[in-house]
XYZ file of C-alpha atoms in Angstrom:
649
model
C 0.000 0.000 0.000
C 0.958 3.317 -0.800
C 2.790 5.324 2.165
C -0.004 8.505 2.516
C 2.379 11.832 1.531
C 2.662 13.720 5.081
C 1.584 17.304 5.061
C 3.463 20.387 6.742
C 1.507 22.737 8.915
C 2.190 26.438 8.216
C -0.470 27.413 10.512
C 1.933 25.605 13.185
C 5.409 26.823 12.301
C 4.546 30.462 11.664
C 3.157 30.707 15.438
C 6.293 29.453 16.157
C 8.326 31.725 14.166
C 6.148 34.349 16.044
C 6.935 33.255 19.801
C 10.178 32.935 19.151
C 10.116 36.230 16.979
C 8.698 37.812 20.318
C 10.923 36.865 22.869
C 13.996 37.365 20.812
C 12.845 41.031 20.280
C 11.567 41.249 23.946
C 15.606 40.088 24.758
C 16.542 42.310 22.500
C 14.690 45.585 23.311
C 15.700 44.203 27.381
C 19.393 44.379 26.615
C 18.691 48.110 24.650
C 16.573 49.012 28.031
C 19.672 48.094 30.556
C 21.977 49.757 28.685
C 20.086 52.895 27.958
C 19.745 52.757 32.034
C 23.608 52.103 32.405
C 23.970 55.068 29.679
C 21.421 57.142 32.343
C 23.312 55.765 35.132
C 26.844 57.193 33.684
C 25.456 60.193 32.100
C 23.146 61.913 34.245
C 22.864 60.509 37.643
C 26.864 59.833 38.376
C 27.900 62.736 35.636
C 29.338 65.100 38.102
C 32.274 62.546 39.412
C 33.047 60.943 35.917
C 33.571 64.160 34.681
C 35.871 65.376 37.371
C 37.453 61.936 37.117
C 38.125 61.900 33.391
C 39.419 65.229 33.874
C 41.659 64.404 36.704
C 43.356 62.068 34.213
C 43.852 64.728 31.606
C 45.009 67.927 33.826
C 47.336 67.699 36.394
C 48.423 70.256 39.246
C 51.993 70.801 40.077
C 52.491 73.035 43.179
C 54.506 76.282 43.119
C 56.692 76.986 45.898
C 56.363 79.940 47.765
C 59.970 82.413 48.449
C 60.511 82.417 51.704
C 59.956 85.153 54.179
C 63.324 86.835 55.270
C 64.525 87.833 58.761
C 66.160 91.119 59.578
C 67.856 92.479 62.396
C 66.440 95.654 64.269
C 68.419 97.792 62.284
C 67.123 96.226 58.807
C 70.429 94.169 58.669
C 69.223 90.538 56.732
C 69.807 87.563 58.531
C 68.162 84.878 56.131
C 67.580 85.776 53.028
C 66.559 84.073 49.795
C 69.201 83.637 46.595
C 68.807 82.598 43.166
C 70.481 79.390 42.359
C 70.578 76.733 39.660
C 70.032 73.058 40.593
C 70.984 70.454 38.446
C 68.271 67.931 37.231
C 67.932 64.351 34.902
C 64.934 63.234 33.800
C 65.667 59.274 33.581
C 63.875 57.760 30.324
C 65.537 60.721 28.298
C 69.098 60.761 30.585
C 69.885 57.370 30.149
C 72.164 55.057 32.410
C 72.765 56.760 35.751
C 76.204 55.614 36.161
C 77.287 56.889 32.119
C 75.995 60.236 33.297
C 77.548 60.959 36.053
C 81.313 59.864 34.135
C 80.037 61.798 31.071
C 79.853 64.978 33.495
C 82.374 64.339 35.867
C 84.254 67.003 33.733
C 81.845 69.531 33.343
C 80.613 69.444 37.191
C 82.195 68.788 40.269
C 80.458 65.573 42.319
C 81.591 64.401 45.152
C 81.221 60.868 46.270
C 78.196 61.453 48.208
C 76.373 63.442 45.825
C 77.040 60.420 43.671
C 75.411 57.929 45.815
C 72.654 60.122 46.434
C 71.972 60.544 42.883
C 71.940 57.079 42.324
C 69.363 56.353 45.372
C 67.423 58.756 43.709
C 67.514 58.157 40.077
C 66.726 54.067 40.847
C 63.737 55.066 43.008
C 62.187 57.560 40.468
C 59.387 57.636 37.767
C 60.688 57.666 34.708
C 59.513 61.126 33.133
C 59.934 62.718 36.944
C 63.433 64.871 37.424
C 65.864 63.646 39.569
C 68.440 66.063 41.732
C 71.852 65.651 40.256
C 73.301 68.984 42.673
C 71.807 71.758 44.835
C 73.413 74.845 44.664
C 75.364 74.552 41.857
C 78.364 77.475 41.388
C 77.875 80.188 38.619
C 80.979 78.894 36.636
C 80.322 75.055 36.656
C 76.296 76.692 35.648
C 78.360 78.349 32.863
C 80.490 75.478 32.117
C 77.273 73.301 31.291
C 75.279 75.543 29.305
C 78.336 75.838 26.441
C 78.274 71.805 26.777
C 74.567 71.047 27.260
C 74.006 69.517 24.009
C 75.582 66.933 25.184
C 73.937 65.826 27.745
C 69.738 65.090 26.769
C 67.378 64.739 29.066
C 69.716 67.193 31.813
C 68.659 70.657 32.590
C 69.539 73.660 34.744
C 66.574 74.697 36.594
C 66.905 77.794 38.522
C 65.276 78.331 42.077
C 65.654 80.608 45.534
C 68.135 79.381 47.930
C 68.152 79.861 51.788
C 71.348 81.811 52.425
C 72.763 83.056 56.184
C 75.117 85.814 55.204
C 76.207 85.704 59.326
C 77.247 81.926 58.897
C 78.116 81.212 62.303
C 76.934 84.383 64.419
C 73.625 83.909 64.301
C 73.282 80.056 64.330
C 71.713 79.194 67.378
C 68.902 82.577 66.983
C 67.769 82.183 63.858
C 68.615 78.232 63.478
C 68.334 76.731 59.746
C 66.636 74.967 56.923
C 67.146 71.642 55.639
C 66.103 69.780 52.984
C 62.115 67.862 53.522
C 62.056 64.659 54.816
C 59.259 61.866 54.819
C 58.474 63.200 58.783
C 58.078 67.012 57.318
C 55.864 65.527 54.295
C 53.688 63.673 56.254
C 52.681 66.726 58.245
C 52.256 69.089 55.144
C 50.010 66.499 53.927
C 48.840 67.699 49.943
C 51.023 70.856 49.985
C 54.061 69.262 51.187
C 55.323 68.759 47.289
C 55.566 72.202 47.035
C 58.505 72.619 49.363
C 62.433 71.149 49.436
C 63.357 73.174 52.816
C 61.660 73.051 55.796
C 62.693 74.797 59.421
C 64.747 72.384 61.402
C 66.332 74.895 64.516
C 65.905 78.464 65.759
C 63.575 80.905 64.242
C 63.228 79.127 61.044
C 61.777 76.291 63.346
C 59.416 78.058 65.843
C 58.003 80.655 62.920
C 58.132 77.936 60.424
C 54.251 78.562 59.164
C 54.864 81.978 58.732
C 58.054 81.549 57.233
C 57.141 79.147 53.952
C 54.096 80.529 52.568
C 51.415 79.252 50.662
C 52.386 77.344 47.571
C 50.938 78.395 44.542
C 49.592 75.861 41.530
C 50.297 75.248 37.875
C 47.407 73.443 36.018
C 49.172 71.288 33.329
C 47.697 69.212 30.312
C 48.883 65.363 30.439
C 48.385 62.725 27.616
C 47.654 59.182 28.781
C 51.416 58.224 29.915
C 50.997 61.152 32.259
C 53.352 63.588 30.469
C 52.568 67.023 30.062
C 51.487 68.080 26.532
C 51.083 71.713 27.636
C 50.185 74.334 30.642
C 47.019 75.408 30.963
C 47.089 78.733 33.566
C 48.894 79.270 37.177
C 47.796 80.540 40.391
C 50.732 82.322 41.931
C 52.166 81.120 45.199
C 52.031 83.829 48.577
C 55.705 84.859 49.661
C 56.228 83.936 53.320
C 56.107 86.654 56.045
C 59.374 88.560 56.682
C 60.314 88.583 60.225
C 62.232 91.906 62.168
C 64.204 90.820 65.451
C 65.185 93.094 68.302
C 68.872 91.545 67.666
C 71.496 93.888 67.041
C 73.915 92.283 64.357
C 76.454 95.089 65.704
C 75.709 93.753 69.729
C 75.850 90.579 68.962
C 79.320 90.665 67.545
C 80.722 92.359 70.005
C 79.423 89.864 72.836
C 81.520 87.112 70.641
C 84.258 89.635 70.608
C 83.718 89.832 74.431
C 84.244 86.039 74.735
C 87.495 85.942 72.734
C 88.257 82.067 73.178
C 86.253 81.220 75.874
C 82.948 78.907 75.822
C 79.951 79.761 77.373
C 76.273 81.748 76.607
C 75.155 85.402 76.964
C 71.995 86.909 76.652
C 71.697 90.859 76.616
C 68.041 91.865 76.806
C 66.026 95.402 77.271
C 64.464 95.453 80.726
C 61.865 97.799 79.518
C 60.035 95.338 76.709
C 61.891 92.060 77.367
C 63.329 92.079 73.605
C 66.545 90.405 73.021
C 69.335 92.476 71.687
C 71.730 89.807 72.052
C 72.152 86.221 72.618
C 75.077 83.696 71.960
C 76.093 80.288 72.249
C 79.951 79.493 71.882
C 81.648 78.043 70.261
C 79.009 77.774 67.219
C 78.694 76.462 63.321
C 78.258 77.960 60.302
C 74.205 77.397 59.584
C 74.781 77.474 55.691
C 76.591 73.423 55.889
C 72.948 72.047 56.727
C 70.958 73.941 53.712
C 71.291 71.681 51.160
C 72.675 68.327 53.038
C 75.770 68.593 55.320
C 77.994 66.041 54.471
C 79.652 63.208 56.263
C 82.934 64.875 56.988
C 81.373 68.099 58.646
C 78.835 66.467 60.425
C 81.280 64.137 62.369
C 83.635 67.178 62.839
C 80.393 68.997 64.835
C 79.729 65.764 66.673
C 83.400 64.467 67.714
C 83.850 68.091 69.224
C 83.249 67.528 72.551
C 82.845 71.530 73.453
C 79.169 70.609 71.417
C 79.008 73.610 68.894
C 75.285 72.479 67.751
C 74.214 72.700 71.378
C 72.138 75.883 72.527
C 73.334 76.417 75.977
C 71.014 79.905 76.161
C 68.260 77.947 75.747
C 68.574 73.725 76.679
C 71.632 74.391 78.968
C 71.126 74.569 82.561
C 74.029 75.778 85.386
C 73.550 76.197 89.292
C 73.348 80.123 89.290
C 75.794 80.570 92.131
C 75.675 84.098 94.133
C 73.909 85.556 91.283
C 70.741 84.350 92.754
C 71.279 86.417 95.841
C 69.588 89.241 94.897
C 66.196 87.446 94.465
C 66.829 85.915 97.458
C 67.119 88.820 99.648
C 64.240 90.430 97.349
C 61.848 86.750 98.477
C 63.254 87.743 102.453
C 61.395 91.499 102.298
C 59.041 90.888 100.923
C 58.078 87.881 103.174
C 58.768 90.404 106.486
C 61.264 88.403 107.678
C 63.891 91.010 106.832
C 63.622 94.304 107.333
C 66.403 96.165 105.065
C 68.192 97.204 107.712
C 68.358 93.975 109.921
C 71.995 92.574 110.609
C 73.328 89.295 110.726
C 76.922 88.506 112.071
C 79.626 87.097 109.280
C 82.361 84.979 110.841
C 83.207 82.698 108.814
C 81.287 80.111 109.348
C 77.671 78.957 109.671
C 76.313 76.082 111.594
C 72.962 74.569 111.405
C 71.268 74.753 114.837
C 72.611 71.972 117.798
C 75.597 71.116 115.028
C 78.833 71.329 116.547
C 82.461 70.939 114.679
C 80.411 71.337 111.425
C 80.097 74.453 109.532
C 79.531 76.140 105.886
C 82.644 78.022 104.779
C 82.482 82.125 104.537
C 84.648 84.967 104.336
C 84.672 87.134 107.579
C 82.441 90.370 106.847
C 81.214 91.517 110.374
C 77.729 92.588 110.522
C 75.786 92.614 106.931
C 72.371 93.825 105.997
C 70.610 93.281 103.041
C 72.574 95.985 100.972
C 75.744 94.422 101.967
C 75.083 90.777 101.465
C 74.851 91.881 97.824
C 77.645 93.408 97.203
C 79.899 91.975 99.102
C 78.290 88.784 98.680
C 78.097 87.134 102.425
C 76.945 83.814 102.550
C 76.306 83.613 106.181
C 73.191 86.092 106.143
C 71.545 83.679 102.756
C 72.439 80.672 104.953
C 69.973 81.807 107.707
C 67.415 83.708 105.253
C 66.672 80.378 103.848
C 66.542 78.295 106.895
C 63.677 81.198 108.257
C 62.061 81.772 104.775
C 61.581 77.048 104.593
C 62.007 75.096 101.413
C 58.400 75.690 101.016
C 58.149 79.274 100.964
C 61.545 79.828 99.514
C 60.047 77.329 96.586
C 57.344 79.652 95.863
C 59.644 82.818 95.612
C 61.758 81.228 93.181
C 59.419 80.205 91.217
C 57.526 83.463 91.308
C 60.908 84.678 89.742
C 60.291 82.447 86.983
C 62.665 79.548 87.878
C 61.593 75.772 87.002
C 59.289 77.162 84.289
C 59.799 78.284 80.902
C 60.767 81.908 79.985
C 58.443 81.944 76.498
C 60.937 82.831 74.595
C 59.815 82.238 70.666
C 62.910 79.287 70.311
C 61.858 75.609 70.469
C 62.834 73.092 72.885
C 63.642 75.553 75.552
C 63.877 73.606 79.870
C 62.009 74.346 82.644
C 65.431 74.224 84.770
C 65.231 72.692 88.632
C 64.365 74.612 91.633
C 65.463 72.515 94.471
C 62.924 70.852 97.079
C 62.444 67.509 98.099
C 60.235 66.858 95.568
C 63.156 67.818 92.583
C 65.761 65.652 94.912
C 63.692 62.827 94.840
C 63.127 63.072 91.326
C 65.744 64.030 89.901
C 69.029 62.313 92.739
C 66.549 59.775 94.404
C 67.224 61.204 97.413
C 65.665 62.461 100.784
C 65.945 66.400 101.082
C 68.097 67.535 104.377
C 68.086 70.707 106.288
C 71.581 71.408 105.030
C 70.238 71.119 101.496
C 68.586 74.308 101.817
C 71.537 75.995 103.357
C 73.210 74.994 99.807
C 70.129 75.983 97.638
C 70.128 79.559 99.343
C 73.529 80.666 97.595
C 72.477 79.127 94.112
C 74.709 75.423 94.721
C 73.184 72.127 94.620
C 70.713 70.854 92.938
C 69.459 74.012 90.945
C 69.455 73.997 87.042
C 68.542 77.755 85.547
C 69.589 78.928 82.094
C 70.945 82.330 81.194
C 67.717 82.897 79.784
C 66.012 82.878 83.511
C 69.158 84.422 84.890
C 68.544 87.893 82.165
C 64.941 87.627 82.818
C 65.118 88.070 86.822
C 68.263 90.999 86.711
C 66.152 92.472 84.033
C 62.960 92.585 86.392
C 64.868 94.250 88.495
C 66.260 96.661 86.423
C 62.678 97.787 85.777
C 60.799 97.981 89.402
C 59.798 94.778 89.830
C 58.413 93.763 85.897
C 59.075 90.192 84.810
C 58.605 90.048 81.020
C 58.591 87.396 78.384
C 61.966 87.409 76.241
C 61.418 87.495 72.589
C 63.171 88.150 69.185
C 60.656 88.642 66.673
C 59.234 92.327 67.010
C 57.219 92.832 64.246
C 56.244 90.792 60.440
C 55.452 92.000 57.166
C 53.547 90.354 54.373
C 55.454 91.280 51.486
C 58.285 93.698 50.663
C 55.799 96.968 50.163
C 53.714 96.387 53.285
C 54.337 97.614 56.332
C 56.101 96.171 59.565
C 53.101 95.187 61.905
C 54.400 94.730 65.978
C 53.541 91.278 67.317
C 52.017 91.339 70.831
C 53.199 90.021 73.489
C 51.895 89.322 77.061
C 51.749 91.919 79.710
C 54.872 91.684 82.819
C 54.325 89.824 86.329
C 55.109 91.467 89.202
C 57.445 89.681 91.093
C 57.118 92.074 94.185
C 54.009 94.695 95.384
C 56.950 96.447 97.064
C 58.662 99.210 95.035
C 60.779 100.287 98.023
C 62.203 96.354 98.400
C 62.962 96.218 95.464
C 64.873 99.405 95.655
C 66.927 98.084 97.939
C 68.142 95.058 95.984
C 69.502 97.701 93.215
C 71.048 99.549 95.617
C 72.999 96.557 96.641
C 74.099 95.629 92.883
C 74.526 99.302 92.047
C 77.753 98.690 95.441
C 78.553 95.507 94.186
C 80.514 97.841 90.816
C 81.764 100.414 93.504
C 83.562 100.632 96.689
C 84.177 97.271 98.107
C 82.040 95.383 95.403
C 82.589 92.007 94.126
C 82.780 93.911 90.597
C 84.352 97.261 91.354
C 87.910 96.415 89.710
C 86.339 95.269 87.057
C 83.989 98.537 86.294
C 86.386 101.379 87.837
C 86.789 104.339 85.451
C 83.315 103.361 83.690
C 81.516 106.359 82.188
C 78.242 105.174 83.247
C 76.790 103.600 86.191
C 75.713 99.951 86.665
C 74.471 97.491 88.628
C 75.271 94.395 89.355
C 75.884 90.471 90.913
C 78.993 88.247 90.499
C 78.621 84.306 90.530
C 80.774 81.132 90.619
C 78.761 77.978 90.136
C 81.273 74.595 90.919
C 81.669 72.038 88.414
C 82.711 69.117 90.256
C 82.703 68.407 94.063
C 85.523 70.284 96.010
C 85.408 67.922 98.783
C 86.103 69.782 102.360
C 87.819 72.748 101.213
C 87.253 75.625 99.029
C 89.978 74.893 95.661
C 91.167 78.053 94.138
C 89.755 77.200 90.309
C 93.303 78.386 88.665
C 94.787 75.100 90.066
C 92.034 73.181 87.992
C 92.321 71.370 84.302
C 89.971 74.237 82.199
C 87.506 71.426 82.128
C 86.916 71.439 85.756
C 87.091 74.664 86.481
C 83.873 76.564 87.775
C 81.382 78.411 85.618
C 81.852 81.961 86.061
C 78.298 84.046 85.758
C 77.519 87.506 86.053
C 73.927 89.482 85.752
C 73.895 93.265 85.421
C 71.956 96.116 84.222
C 72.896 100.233 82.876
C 72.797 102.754 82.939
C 71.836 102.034 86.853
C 69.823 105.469 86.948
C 67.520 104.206 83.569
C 68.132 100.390 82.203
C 68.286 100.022 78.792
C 69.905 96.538 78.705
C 70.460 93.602 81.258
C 73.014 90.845 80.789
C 73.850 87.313 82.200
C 77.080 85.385 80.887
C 77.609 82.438 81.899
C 81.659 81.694 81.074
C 82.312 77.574 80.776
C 85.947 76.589 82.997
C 85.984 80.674 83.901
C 86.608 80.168 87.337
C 85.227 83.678 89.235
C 82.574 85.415 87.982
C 84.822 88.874 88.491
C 87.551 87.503 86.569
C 86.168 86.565 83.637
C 82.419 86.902 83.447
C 81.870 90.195 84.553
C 84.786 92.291 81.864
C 82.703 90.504 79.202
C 79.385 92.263 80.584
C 81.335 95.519 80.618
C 82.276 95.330 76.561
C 78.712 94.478 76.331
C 77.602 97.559 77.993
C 80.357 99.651 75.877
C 79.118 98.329 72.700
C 75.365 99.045 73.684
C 75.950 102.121 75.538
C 78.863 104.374 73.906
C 79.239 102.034 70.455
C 83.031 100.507 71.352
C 84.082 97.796 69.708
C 85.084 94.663 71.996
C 88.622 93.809 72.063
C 88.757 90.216 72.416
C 91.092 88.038 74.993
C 94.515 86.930 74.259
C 93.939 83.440 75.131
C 91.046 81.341 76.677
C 93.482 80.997 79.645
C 91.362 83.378 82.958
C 93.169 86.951 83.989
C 95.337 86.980 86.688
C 93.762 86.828 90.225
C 92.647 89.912 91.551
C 93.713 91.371 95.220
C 90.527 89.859 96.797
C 89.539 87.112 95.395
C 85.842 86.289 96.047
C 85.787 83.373 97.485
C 82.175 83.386 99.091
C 80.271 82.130 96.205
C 81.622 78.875 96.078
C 81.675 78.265 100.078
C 78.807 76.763 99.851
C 79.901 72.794 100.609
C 80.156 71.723 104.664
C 83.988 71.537 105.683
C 83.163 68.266 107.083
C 81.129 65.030 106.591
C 77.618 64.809 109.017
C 74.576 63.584 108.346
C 72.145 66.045 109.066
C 73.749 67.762 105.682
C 75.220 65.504 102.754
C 77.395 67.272 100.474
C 75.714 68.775 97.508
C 73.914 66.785 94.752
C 75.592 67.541 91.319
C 72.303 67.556 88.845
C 72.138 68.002 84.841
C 75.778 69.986 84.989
């Protein structure tokens, strides 16, 4: 039988063709749907921040460093100041091999071993199209030298830039301090804006007015292909100068005070009484700021470290000595004004002092007979500061001392400056680990044992003397400017303390240092035939422990000789300046301390120049020596008063 034909069904497969027509358009407009809503998504809803985005990646912004503000003297004399320079630069992918370089211009610049290695550190760790320091500061004639051969050398340019220069070098080292190049520390603390600066403050002035100093960095907008070079620049917005800082320092002062010190170590500080600014302040010996600009090298660096007189170190500011006698005037000025001493009261100088109920025991002292308040000064008798402290207590004497601003920080606009020790039982304990004994106050009362003051203290009290009784806050900067055609604007500063409600007290204590350059004085050799009147207080604070006698300091190595201080004020009739030098292995304070106050005084007063010393060796001994303030140590061993603690000498 005949196999029936089969039949297809149209009707069938077109409804197919239909459904599956359908849903392969309904896919289709689906997939057109989502992306129209991804195209919505990208170019309406999230346009703002793939716009700023695709920008980002076309422009870039290179910060503009800012010139640095510059710092005068009070007479306009600059003490920083900003110079052009060329730096030498390679940009790696179009320098080449590091090492081929550097031989290639061995001949055409001068590179010295570490400049080398620093190079090469650099030029490893680089981005290929960024520039990479080759040498800072690079001399006129090498610049010169370069630019005939600079074909040579692709991919190598000078760029010039402004240079932090001290013209001073050493004078001013320690005041005004220095840059340095940035470091990952300094960057991290700019945060963005950090690119825009190589130098940063690292010491002094540059340090403590360091925001002032750099600016605001300006910003170049640049046009970058895909690699990230720059095709072109687009506009700039200028940096802002730093502010320019005035100091009450005399450049003319604060030579002479150097001059004073010929070869001798210690600090000075010369300050007017009237407004607490600083005219002069030194630190010897010192360094020559400009080696740390740009990178001091090896050799220099270990030649500041191995010397063991510590040129880097500040001793106005971190060093602390035991003020010796030159605390007595503050003392007797703490004993009116408590009413235990009346100015005329006497107390009986014989030699020696014993602590109540001690017998065959006794603090050394010249003989001076009866002494008042006047007298103790000038003369400078132990024997009536031995008992003053013993009736004023360590408790009350404490509170004096500090009123004077001891154990507390002067203010002063330098970074990193102590506190300094006023003894109690509290500092002994924290600072020797040891119980506090009667005799330690006997000690503390003529500036021995365990006090710690810097000069800086020492000028502030003479100098609140020297004006009635006004403690003020030492500073250098006086006034800022923002830009060379604006004008100077003053910076405030905090009103004085009083450190006594009793004009006629302290009268009294000038009185006394007005004797102590006259008559029988402590400093009357040294300021006979002066054209002015001045005021006055000798010190001798020991170095190491005499034992039980008092040790002439010429018979000493230099090294452990005593520190010989002086404070003083002139004209006595109207301060204009106070002083206090503290002289490292000078031995008395009359000897060698107080002629350097008197060439300070000369320069300030009547413009003489200061002659320096022949040799760092003292002067000869004077008729009367004065022994008194370094009799402070028991002639003999008891327990009710232990020899002197020797703390942060």
């Amino acid at each position: 039988m005949r196999r029936a034909r089969q039949i297809k069904d149209h009707a069938s497969e077109a409804a197919l063709f239909r459904r599956r027509a359908l849903a392969g358009f309904l896919l289709a407009l689906a997939g057109l749907g989502a992306l129209a809503g991804w195209y919505f998504r990208l170019q309406v809803l999230r346009h703002d921040e793939f716009a700023t985005r695709s920008e980002a990646n076309r422009l870039r912004l290179v910060p503009v460093a800012p010139a640095r503000g510059l710092i005068y003297d009070r007479k306009g004399r600059i003490l920083a100041e900003n110079v052009a320079a060329w730096r030498l630069e390679a940009v790696p992918e179009r320098a080449g091999d590091a090492a081929k370089l550097l031989a290639s211009l061995q001949g055409v610049v001068a590179l010295d071993d570490e400049q080398k290695a620093q190079f090469l550190r650099d030029y490893k760790a680089a981005r290929p199209f960024k520039p990479v320091t080759i040498k800072l500061r690079v001399p006129d004639e090498e610049a010169a030298r370069f630019a005939v051969d600079r074909w040579r050398f692709p991919g190598v340019e000078l760029v010039p830039y402004l240079g932090r220069v001290y013209p001073y070098g050493d004078l001013f080292a320690h005041v005004v301090g220095y840059v340095s190049r940035i470091d990952e520390k300094d960057l991290a603390a700019l945060g963005d804006a950090g690119g825009a600066y190589s130098h940063t403050g690292k010491t002094g002035l540059e340090r403590y007015y360091e925001a002032q100093l750099r600016g605001r960095p300006g910003f170049r907008r640049l046009e970058t292909n895909v690699a990230g070079r720059t095709v072109r620049a687009l506009d700039t917005l200028p940096a802002v100068p730093g502010t320019d800082l005035r100091l009450s320092i005399d450049a003319e002062l604060q030579q002479a005070m150097v001059d004073a010190f010929g070869q001798l170590e210690g600090s000075a500080v010369a300050m007017d009484p009237r407004s607490g600014e600083v005219l002069a302040m030194v630190s010897l010996p010192s360094f020559d700021a400009n080696l740390f600009v740009n990178g001091i090298s090896h050799a220099d660096f270990k030649a500041l470290n191995d010397n063991p007189s510590r040129p880097q170190f500040n001793r106005v500011v971190l060093g602390g000595v035991a003020p010796g006698s030159t605390i007595k005037p503050l003392t007797a000025l703490a004993g009116l004004d408590s009413g235990l001493r009346q100015p005329g009261d006497r107390v009986l100088s014989t030699g020696v002092f014993r602590l109540p109920g001690m017998r065959g025991r006794g603090w050394l002292d010249g003989v001076h007979g009866w002494t008042d308040a006047r007298k103790s000064i000038y003369e400078s008798v132990n024997t009536y500061y031995y008992q003053l402290a013993l009736d004023l207590g360590v408790q009350r004497y404490d509170e004096y001392m500090t009123k004077y601003g001891f154990g507390q920080k002067t203010g002063i606009d330098l970074a990193g400056e102590i506190e300094g020790i006023v003894p109690s039982p509290a500092s002994k304990m924290k600072y020797a680990k040891q119980r506090w004994y009667p005799g330690d106050l006997v000690n503390s009362s003529i500036g021995q044992g365990l006090w710690k003051v810097s000069p800086l203290q020492l000028v502030r009290g003479v100098a609140a003397i020297a004006d009635g009784g006004n403690l003020r806050r030492p500073h250098l900067a006086v006034a800022q400017r923002a830009g060379f055609d604006a004008p100077w604007q003053p910076l405030p500063q905090s009103p004085p303390a009083r450190i006594s409600d009793h004009p006629s007290n302290v009268k009294v204590i000038q009185e006394g240092m007005e004797m102590t350059t006259g008559g029988s004085g402590t400093a009357a050799r040294v300021f006979r035939g002066a054209p002015y009147r001045s005021a006055g207080k000798t010190g001798t604070a020991q170095v190491v422990n005499r034992g039980a006698t008092a040790v002439d300091p010429r018979s000493l190595p230099l090294w452990k000789r005593h520190r010989a201080l002086y404070i003083g004020y002139a004209p006595a009739e109207a301060p204009t300046i106070a002083v206090a030098v503290a002289v490292e292995g000078g031995g008395f304070g009359a000897d060698t301390a107080a002629p350097i106050v008197r060439k300070v005084f000369e320069a300030w007063l009547l413009g003489r120049k200061a002659a320096p010393p022949a040799s760092k060796e003292m002067p000869a001994a004077s008729a009367k020596p004065d022994f008194s303030d370094v009799r402070g140590t028991p002639a003999t061993a008891a327990p009710a008063a232990p020899a002197p603690v020797q703390v942060g000498r």
